[in-house]
């Protein structure tokens, strides 16, 4: 077998399935037989932005087929998950995909391929935001467990894939209170929080004023907030964050705001007041300057899965394998996903022999 089925996404969220050669890994890469592919909002956004037709899948869960000469951690037959390098050959919307060794990790027997496919891109985005951009305590060196050392953290969009992993990692780092903004999945998010330490969920559905009031009330009697992770980064999230910082943000001796805010989308946020350090959380950094960070955290996620303190986001299998990608991405675009990751079982694709 030298060819495979591959799904290509075009502008307008149109998907075509083609026959294409099976890619070859280089000396530092792994070829994975994809069992389940995950999806992400960028999968429909980037083809619209760049007017291109590409295999946009980046979340891989499957079985190692072949390894490069320098690969020492994996061998054919291993159950793995991996983060494919965005906008390069060998994406996960195919029978076989390519990943770098440092963004590939073993998955425990207790973790299904469906669950594993929900982890790579979103969980790493959460880690990059919390620890590289906001400089919060690492989960293996958590904050001291005393009320006087509380570090309030706002996670806007906590029910999103990125948000729910940020919530779990923040808990592991003993960061409290974690103040989450969510909607239909408020109860789901609340299940990861510790209300005894001030953690809370604020429902955005009653409107922006209710969000602002809920966040500021939750901060009463707590240290002022100096860290915000915005996993939404559009519509009303930014002005709401600005207002909360004005009312309850940390300030220096001269009264100037001293806060860090990181966004998962890269548009300019000019409305942030002076004194607020803004950054963009780019998960692709683990394929560039943050390779060591990515290497360590993917292995840490695997350990967390094994020990049970790290949970995959809930998944929903879209029927049809590669043939279901168009439906899944259109549903993502329409905002139909709530605290759920759409995944695709490749064996369900018409014409695939498994």
Tab-separated table of C-alpha atoms in Angstrom:
chain	number	residue	atom	x	y	z
A	1	UNK	CA	0.000	0.000	0.000
A	2	UNK	CA	1.533	3.286	-1.102
A	3	UNK	CA	-1.485	5.572	-1.141
A	4	UNK	CA	-4.074	6.600	1.417
A	5	UNK	CA	-7.278	8.584	1.815
A	6	UNK	CA	-6.800	12.190	2.896
A	7	UNK	CA	-9.340	14.953	3.575
A	8	UNK	CA	-8.559	18.468	2.343
A	9	UNK	CA	-10.353	21.513	3.739
A	10	UNK	CA	-11.029	24.513	1.494
A	11	UNK	CA	-12.389	28.024	1.938
A	12	UNK	CA	-16.050	27.978	2.870
A	13	UNK	CA	-15.558	24.850	4.992
A	14	UNK	CA	-15.732	22.513	2.026
A	15	UNK	CA	-14.009	19.144	2.343
A	16	UNK	CA	-12.874	16.778	-0.397
A	17	UNK	CA	-11.394	13.313	0.078
A	18	UNK	CA	-8.516	12.391	-2.210
A	19	UNK	CA	-6.071	9.553	-2.735
A	20	UNK	CA	-2.533	10.655	-1.923
A	21	UNK	CA	0.865	9.046	-1.239
A	22	UNK	CA	1.551	7.945	2.341
A	23	UNK	CA	4.053	10.449	3.794
A	24	UNK	CA	7.511	9.432	4.970
A	25	UNK	CA	8.880	10.561	8.346
A	26	UNK	CA	12.262	12.261	8.511
A	27	UNK	CA	14.921	11.153	11.008
A	28	UNK	CA	13.183	12.938	13.931
A	29	UNK	CA	9.596	12.137	13.062
A	30	UNK	CA	7.047	9.390	13.583
A	31	UNK	CA	4.570	8.024	11.032
A	32	UNK	CA	1.297	7.209	12.788
A	33	UNK	CA	-1.589	5.117	11.511
A	34	UNK	CA	-4.439	7.387	12.541
A	35	UNK	CA	-7.228	5.695	14.469
A	36	UNK	CA	-8.997	8.882	15.553
A	37	UNK	CA	-8.422	12.500	14.547
A	38	UNK	CA	-9.511	15.453	16.626
A	39	UNK	CA	-10.677	18.802	15.281
A	40	UNK	CA	-10.150	22.426	16.248
A	41	UNK	CA	-11.710	25.779	15.288
A	42	UNK	CA	-8.560	26.697	13.347
A	43	UNK	CA	-9.350	23.846	10.964
A	44	UNK	CA	-12.116	25.881	9.329
A	45	UNK	CA	-10.680	29.321	10.055
A	46	UNK	CA	-7.281	28.987	8.364
A	47	UNK	CA	-8.606	27.875	4.947
A	48	UNK	CA	-10.879	30.935	5.006
A	49	UNK	CA	-8.051	33.264	6.043
A	50	UNK	CA	-5.449	31.968	3.584
A	51	UNK	CA	-7.868	30.814	0.842
A	52	UNK	CA	-6.062	27.482	0.691
A	53	UNK	CA	-6.882	23.782	0.393
A	54	UNK	CA	-5.002	21.683	2.939
A	55	UNK	CA	-5.183	18.815	5.405
A	56	UNK	CA	-5.847	20.879	8.533
A	57	UNK	CA	-5.930	18.043	11.072
A	58	UNK	CA	-3.422	18.427	13.907
A	59	UNK	CA	-4.739	16.127	16.680
A	60	UNK	CA	-3.534	12.568	16.130
A	61	UNK	CA	-4.375	9.403	18.056
A	62	UNK	CA	-3.250	6.097	16.662
A	63	UNK	CA	-0.559	3.459	16.339
A	64	UNK	CA	3.048	4.037	15.375
A	65	UNK	CA	3.719	2.678	11.887
A	66	UNK	CA	7.314	3.773	11.303
A	67	UNK	CA	9.949	5.886	13.071
A	68	UNK	CA	12.858	7.997	11.877
A	69	UNK	CA	16.487	7.079	12.491
A	70	UNK	CA	16.863	9.409	15.496
A	71	UNK	CA	13.621	8.425	17.224
A	72	UNK	CA	14.365	6.641	20.506
A	73	UNK	CA	11.104	6.739	22.487
A	74	UNK	CA	8.721	5.017	20.109
A	75	UNK	CA	8.512	1.874	18.040
A	76	UNK	CA	5.977	0.424	15.603
A	77	UNK	CA	2.873	-0.787	17.404
A	78	UNK	CA	2.936	1.819	20.200
A	79	UNK	CA	-0.339	3.548	21.106
A	80	UNK	CA	0.318	7.267	20.887
A	81	UNK	CA	-1.176	10.708	20.538
A	82	UNK	CA	0.595	13.600	18.878
A	83	UNK	CA	0.404	17.237	17.848
A	84	UNK	CA	1.063	17.558	14.115
A	85	UNK	CA	2.988	20.660	13.078
A	86	UNK	CA	0.386	23.059	11.727
A	87	UNK	CA	0.355	23.879	8.028
A	88	UNK	CA	2.846	21.169	7.095
A	89	UNK	CA	2.448	17.868	5.255
A	90	UNK	CA	1.070	14.808	6.971
A	91	UNK	CA	-1.913	16.155	8.899
A	92	UNK	CA	-4.302	13.962	10.874
A	93	UNK	CA	-7.226	14.127	8.438
A	94	UNK	CA	-5.859	11.032	6.721
A	95	UNK	CA	-5.137	7.352	7.196
A	96	UNK	CA	-1.536	8.136	8.144
A	97	UNK	CA	-0.064	11.262	9.728
A	98	UNK	CA	3.344	12.680	10.618
A	99	UNK	CA	4.456	14.091	13.976
A	100	UNK	CA	7.759	15.129	15.496
A	101	UNK	CA	9.097	12.894	18.241
A	102	UNK	CA	8.992	15.691	20.832
A	103	UNK	CA	5.253	16.355	20.282
A	104	UNK	CA	4.311	12.662	20.397
A	105	UNK	CA	3.451	10.859	23.633
A	106	UNK	CA	2.387	7.427	24.816
A	107	UNK	CA	-1.222	7.028	25.920
A	108	UNK	CA	-2.151	4.734	28.809
A	109	UNK	CA	-4.214	1.608	28.175
A	110	UNK	CA	-7.053	3.227	30.124
A	111	UNK	CA	-7.236	6.146	27.664
A	112	UNK	CA	-9.206	5.530	24.477
A	113	UNK	CA	-8.096	6.814	21.086
A	114	UNK	CA	-11.168	9.061	21.062
A	115	UNK	CA	-10.125	10.630	24.359
A	116	UNK	CA	-6.494	10.932	23.306
A	117	UNK	CA	-7.457	12.765	20.101
A	118	UNK	CA	-8.974	15.548	22.214
A	119	UNK	CA	-5.714	16.401	23.962
A	120	UNK	CA	-2.686	17.454	21.863
A	121	UNK	CA	-3.388	20.952	20.504
A	122	UNK	CA	-5.808	22.225	23.131
A	123	UNK	CA	-4.001	20.957	26.227
A	124	UNK	CA	-0.673	22.337	25.025
A	125	UNK	CA	-2.294	25.697	24.283
A	126	UNK	CA	-3.450	25.797	27.895
A	127	UNK	CA	0.032	24.970	29.184
A	128	UNK	CA	1.743	27.562	26.987
A	129	UNK	CA	-0.710	30.223	28.126
A	130	UNK	CA	-0.504	29.504	31.833
A	131	UNK	CA	3.211	28.875	32.186
A	132	UNK	CA	5.045	30.589	29.324
A	133	UNK	CA	2.795	33.628	28.933
A	134	UNK	CA	1.340	34.206	32.412
A	135	UNK	CA	4.382	32.786	34.269
A	136	UNK	CA	2.240	30.999	36.852
A	137	UNK	CA	3.714	28.311	39.161
A	138	UNK	CA	4.430	25.040	37.393
A	139	UNK	CA	2.173	22.125	38.434
A	140	UNK	CA	5.149	20.226	39.879
A	141	UNK	CA	6.052	23.320	41.978
A	142	UNK	CA	2.595	24.479	43.095
A	143	UNK	CA	1.772	27.615	45.023
A	144	UNK	CA	1.991	27.318	48.824
A	145	UNK	CA	-1.414	26.246	50.201
A	146	UNK	CA	-2.159	29.314	52.341
A	147	UNK	CA	-4.859	31.999	51.932
A	148	UNK	CA	-2.260	34.786	51.997
A	149	UNK	CA	-0.566	33.405	48.883
A	150	UNK	CA	-3.704	33.127	46.752
A	151	UNK	CA	-3.262	33.951	43.076
A	152	UNK	CA	-6.631	34.730	41.492
A	153	UNK	CA	-6.898	33.602	37.886
A	154	UNK	CA	-9.690	34.392	35.446
A	155	UNK	CA	-10.248	31.833	32.691
A	156	UNK	CA	-12.609	33.261	30.088
A	157	UNK	CA	-14.140	30.474	27.980
A	158	UNK	CA	-13.494	27.760	30.551
A	159	UNK	CA	-15.752	25.214	28.846
A	160	UNK	CA	-13.771	25.364	25.613
A	161	UNK	CA	-11.184	22.690	24.898
A	162	UNK	CA	-8.360	25.028	25.838
A	163	UNK	CA	-10.253	26.389	28.830
A	164	UNK	CA	-11.044	23.061	30.475
A	165	UNK	CA	-7.395	22.014	30.290
A	166	UNK	CA	-6.343	25.380	31.707
A	167	UNK	CA	-8.723	24.805	34.616
A	168	UNK	CA	-7.226	21.380	35.355
A	169	UNK	CA	-3.633	22.576	35.148
A	170	UNK	CA	-4.407	25.571	37.367
A	171	UNK	CA	-5.804	23.209	39.982
A	172	UNK	CA	-2.661	21.113	39.792
A	173	UNK	CA	-0.612	24.283	40.335
A	174	UNK	CA	-2.750	25.101	43.399
A	175	UNK	CA	-3.859	28.390	41.853
A	176	UNK	CA	-6.946	29.804	43.580
A	177	UNK	CA	-9.437	31.254	43.221
A	178	UNK	CA	-9.969	30.122	39.639
A	179	UNK	CA	-12.802	32.237	38.282
A	180	UNK	CA	-14.316	30.764	35.152
A	181	UNK	CA	-16.618	32.282	32.554
A	182	UNK	CA	-18.772	29.706	30.754
A	183	UNK	CA	-22.289	29.177	29.362
A	184	UNK	CA	-24.284	26.008	28.794
A	185	UNK	CA	-21.521	23.896	30.335
A	186	UNK	CA	-21.250	25.747	33.661
A	187	UNK	CA	-21.999	22.590	35.643
A	188	UNK	CA	-19.332	20.660	33.733
A	189	UNK	CA	-16.724	23.300	34.532
A	190	UNK	CA	-17.791	23.498	38.173
A	191	UNK	CA	-16.957	19.811	38.544
A	192	UNK	CA	-13.258	20.649	38.201
A	193	UNK	CA	-13.258	23.479	40.754
A	194	UNK	CA	-12.796	23.782	44.519
A	195	UNK	CA	-15.421	26.182	45.836
A	196	UNK	CA	-13.912	26.015	49.330
A	197	UNK	CA	-10.923	27.941	47.937
A	198	UNK	CA	-13.039	30.560	46.198
A	199	UNK	CA	-13.248	28.926	42.772
A	200	UNK	CA	-16.421	29.864	40.910
A	201	UNK	CA	-18.161	29.802	37.536
A	202	UNK	CA	-19.845	32.890	36.117
A	203	UNK	CA	-22.505	32.293	33.465
A	204	UNK	CA	-22.122	34.679	30.511
A	205	UNK	CA	-25.653	34.097	29.198
A	206	UNK	CA	-27.370	36.784	31.356
A	207	UNK	CA	-25.166	39.402	29.660
A	208	UNK	CA	-21.955	41.372	29.969
A	209	UNK	CA	-22.983	43.333	33.057
A	210	UNK	CA	-23.706	40.081	34.875
A	211	UNK	CA	-20.281	38.712	33.913
A	212	UNK	CA	-18.497	41.802	35.209
A	213	UNK	CA	-20.548	41.850	38.401
A	214	UNK	CA	-20.062	38.122	38.978
A	215	UNK	CA	-16.287	38.281	38.570
A	216	UNK	CA	-15.833	41.347	40.765
A	217	UNK	CA	-18.088	39.881	43.467
A	218	UNK	CA	-16.102	36.615	43.429
A	219	UNK	CA	-12.941	38.657	44.005
A	220	UNK	CA	-14.284	40.403	47.103
A	221	UNK	CA	-12.088	39.621	50.073
A	222	UNK	CA	-9.445	38.122	47.791
A	223	UNK	CA	-6.172	39.530	46.480
A	224	UNK	CA	-6.639	41.664	43.345
A	225	UNK	CA	-6.484	39.747	40.092
A	226	UNK	CA	-3.258	39.913	38.090
A	227	UNK	CA	-3.638	36.973	35.692
A	228	UNK	CA	-6.220	36.420	32.951
A	229	UNK	CA	-6.371	33.604	30.384
A	230	UNK	CA	-8.791	34.546	27.598
A	231	UNK	CA	-9.621	31.385	25.655
A	232	UNK	CA	-12.289	33.299	23.701
A	233	UNK	CA	-10.439	36.481	22.685
A	234	UNK	CA	-13.288	37.960	20.687
A	235	UNK	CA	-16.671	39.639	20.981
A	236	UNK	CA	-17.279	40.861	24.544
A	237	UNK	CA	-14.533	38.964	26.350
A	238	UNK	CA	-11.943	41.719	25.999
A	239	UNK	CA	-14.086	44.699	27.153
A	240	UNK	CA	-15.418	42.621	30.042
A	241	UNK	CA	-11.900	41.736	31.134
A	242	UNK	CA	-10.881	45.383	30.883
A	243	UNK	CA	-13.729	46.447	33.161
A	244	UNK	CA	-12.972	43.764	35.754
A	245	UNK	CA	-9.308	44.792	35.817
A	246	UNK	CA	-10.288	48.428	36.313
A	247	UNK	CA	-12.461	47.468	39.267
A	248	UNK	CA	-10.479	44.612	40.844
A	249	UNK	CA	-7.103	44.433	39.123
A	250	UNK	CA	-3.729	44.411	40.877
A	251	UNK	CA	-1.972	47.786	41.066
A	252	UNK	CA	1.459	49.045	42.009
A	253	UNK	CA	2.243	51.581	44.734
A	254	UNK	CA	1.351	54.412	42.372
A	255	UNK	CA	-2.020	52.914	41.503
A	256	UNK	CA	-1.059	51.702	38.042
A	257	UNK	CA	-2.497	48.376	36.898
A	258	UNK	CA	-0.107	45.434	37.095
A	259	UNK	CA	-1.674	42.493	35.321
A	260	UNK	CA	-0.934	39.903	32.641
A	261	UNK	CA	-3.527	38.873	30.068
A	262	UNK	CA	-2.969	36.251	27.390
A	263	UNK	CA	-5.211	35.648	24.392
A	264	UNK	CA	-5.596	32.597	22.172
A	265	UNK	CA	-6.332	34.741	19.101
A	266	UNK	CA	-3.833	37.164	17.671
A	267	UNK	CA	-5.811	40.296	16.857
A	268	UNK	CA	-4.652	43.570	18.423
A	269	UNK	CA	-6.264	44.354	21.767
A	270	UNK	CA	-5.776	48.139	21.894
A	271	UNK	CA	-8.456	48.643	24.531
A	272	UNK	CA	-6.345	47.159	27.320
A	273	UNK	CA	-5.330	49.874	29.808
A	274	UNK	CA	-1.759	50.939	30.517
A	275	UNK	CA	0.045	48.579	32.853
A	276	UNK	CA	-1.581	45.457	31.451
A	277	UNK	CA	0.952	43.137	29.846
A	278	UNK	CA	-0.744	41.419	26.929
A	279	UNK	CA	0.493	38.361	25.031
A	280	UNK	CA	-0.718	35.915	22.432
A	281	UNK	CA	-0.666	32.213	23.241
A	282	UNK	CA	0.554	30.381	20.144
A	283	UNK	CA	0.624	26.601	20.480
A	284	UNK	CA	2.832	26.384	17.407
A	285	UNK	CA	5.688	27.689	19.565
A	286	UNK	CA	6.345	24.090	20.657
A	287	UNK	CA	7.513	23.429	17.104
A	288	UNK	CA	9.854	26.414	17.300
A	289	UNK	CA	11.391	28.146	20.319
A	290	UNK	CA	9.491	26.117	22.931
A	291	UNK	CA	10.431	22.595	21.833
A	292	UNK	CA	11.762	21.622	25.266
A	293	UNK	CA	8.596	22.937	26.911
A	294	UNK	CA	6.452	20.857	24.556
A	295	UNK	CA	8.565	17.754	25.097
A	296	UNK	CA	8.194	17.942	28.877
A	297	UNK	CA	4.504	18.782	28.983
A	298	UNK	CA	3.350	16.084	26.586
A	299	UNK	CA	4.991	13.502	28.791
A	300	UNK	CA	3.486	15.162	31.851
A	301	UNK	CA	0.018	14.915	30.278
A	302	UNK	CA	0.585	11.202	29.720
A	303	UNK	CA	1.492	10.765	33.376
A	304	UNK	CA	-1.583	12.742	34.415
A	305	UNK	CA	-3.802	10.483	32.307
A	306	UNK	CA	-2.240	7.421	33.910
A	307	UNK	CA	-2.638	8.791	37.445
A	308	UNK	CA	-6.146	10.106	36.831
A	309	UNK	CA	-5.731	13.780	37.732
A	310	UNK	CA	-5.730	14.895	34.091
A	311	UNK	CA	-8.932	14.233	32.153
A	312	UNK	CA	-9.526	14.479	28.404
A	313	UNK	CA	-12.189	16.860	27.238
A	314	UNK	CA	-15.510	15.199	26.471
A	315	UNK	CA	-15.722	13.970	22.891
A	316	UNK	CA	-18.422	13.432	20.304
A	317	UNK	CA	-17.731	11.067	17.419
A	318	UNK	CA	-18.976	12.502	14.131
A	319	UNK	CA	-20.037	9.551	11.940
A	320	UNK	CA	-18.414	8.836	8.590
A	321	UNK	CA	-14.729	9.123	9.379
A	322	UNK	CA	-13.066	11.514	6.954
A	323	UNK	CA	-16.488	11.887	5.342
A	324	UNK	CA	-17.784	13.474	8.549
A	325	UNK	CA	-15.178	16.232	8.734
A	326	UNK	CA	-17.205	18.737	6.731
A	327	UNK	CA	-20.200	18.281	9.039
A	328	UNK	CA	-18.010	18.521	12.136
A	329	UNK	CA	-16.251	21.694	11.015
A	330	UNK	CA	-19.499	23.326	9.922
A	331	UNK	CA	-20.957	22.570	13.352
A	332	UNK	CA	-17.861	24.083	14.977
A	333	UNK	CA	-18.236	27.173	12.804
A	334	UNK	CA	-21.900	27.452	13.769
A	335	UNK	CA	-21.019	27.323	17.473
A	336	UNK	CA	-22.888	24.074	18.094
A	337	UNK	CA	-20.109	22.476	20.158
A	338	UNK	CA	-20.454	23.052	23.891
A	339	UNK	CA	-17.734	21.572	26.113
A	340	UNK	CA	-17.193	18.827	23.556
A	341	UNK	CA	-14.502	17.943	21.016
A	342	UNK	CA	-15.579	16.591	17.634
A	343	UNK	CA	-13.499	13.549	16.659
A	344	UNK	CA	-13.469	11.289	13.608
A	345	UNK	CA	-12.801	7.527	13.457
A	346	UNK	CA	-10.782	7.024	10.298
A	347	UNK	CA	-11.922	3.398	9.850
A	348	UNK	CA	-15.464	4.676	9.216
A	349	UNK	CA	-14.322	6.359	5.986
A	350	UNK	CA	-15.731	4.896	2.771
A	351	UNK	CA	-13.010	3.016	0.909
A	352	UNK	CA	-10.696	2.570	3.890
A	353	UNK	CA	-9.660	-1.021	4.535
A	354	UNK	CA	-9.037	-1.739	8.244
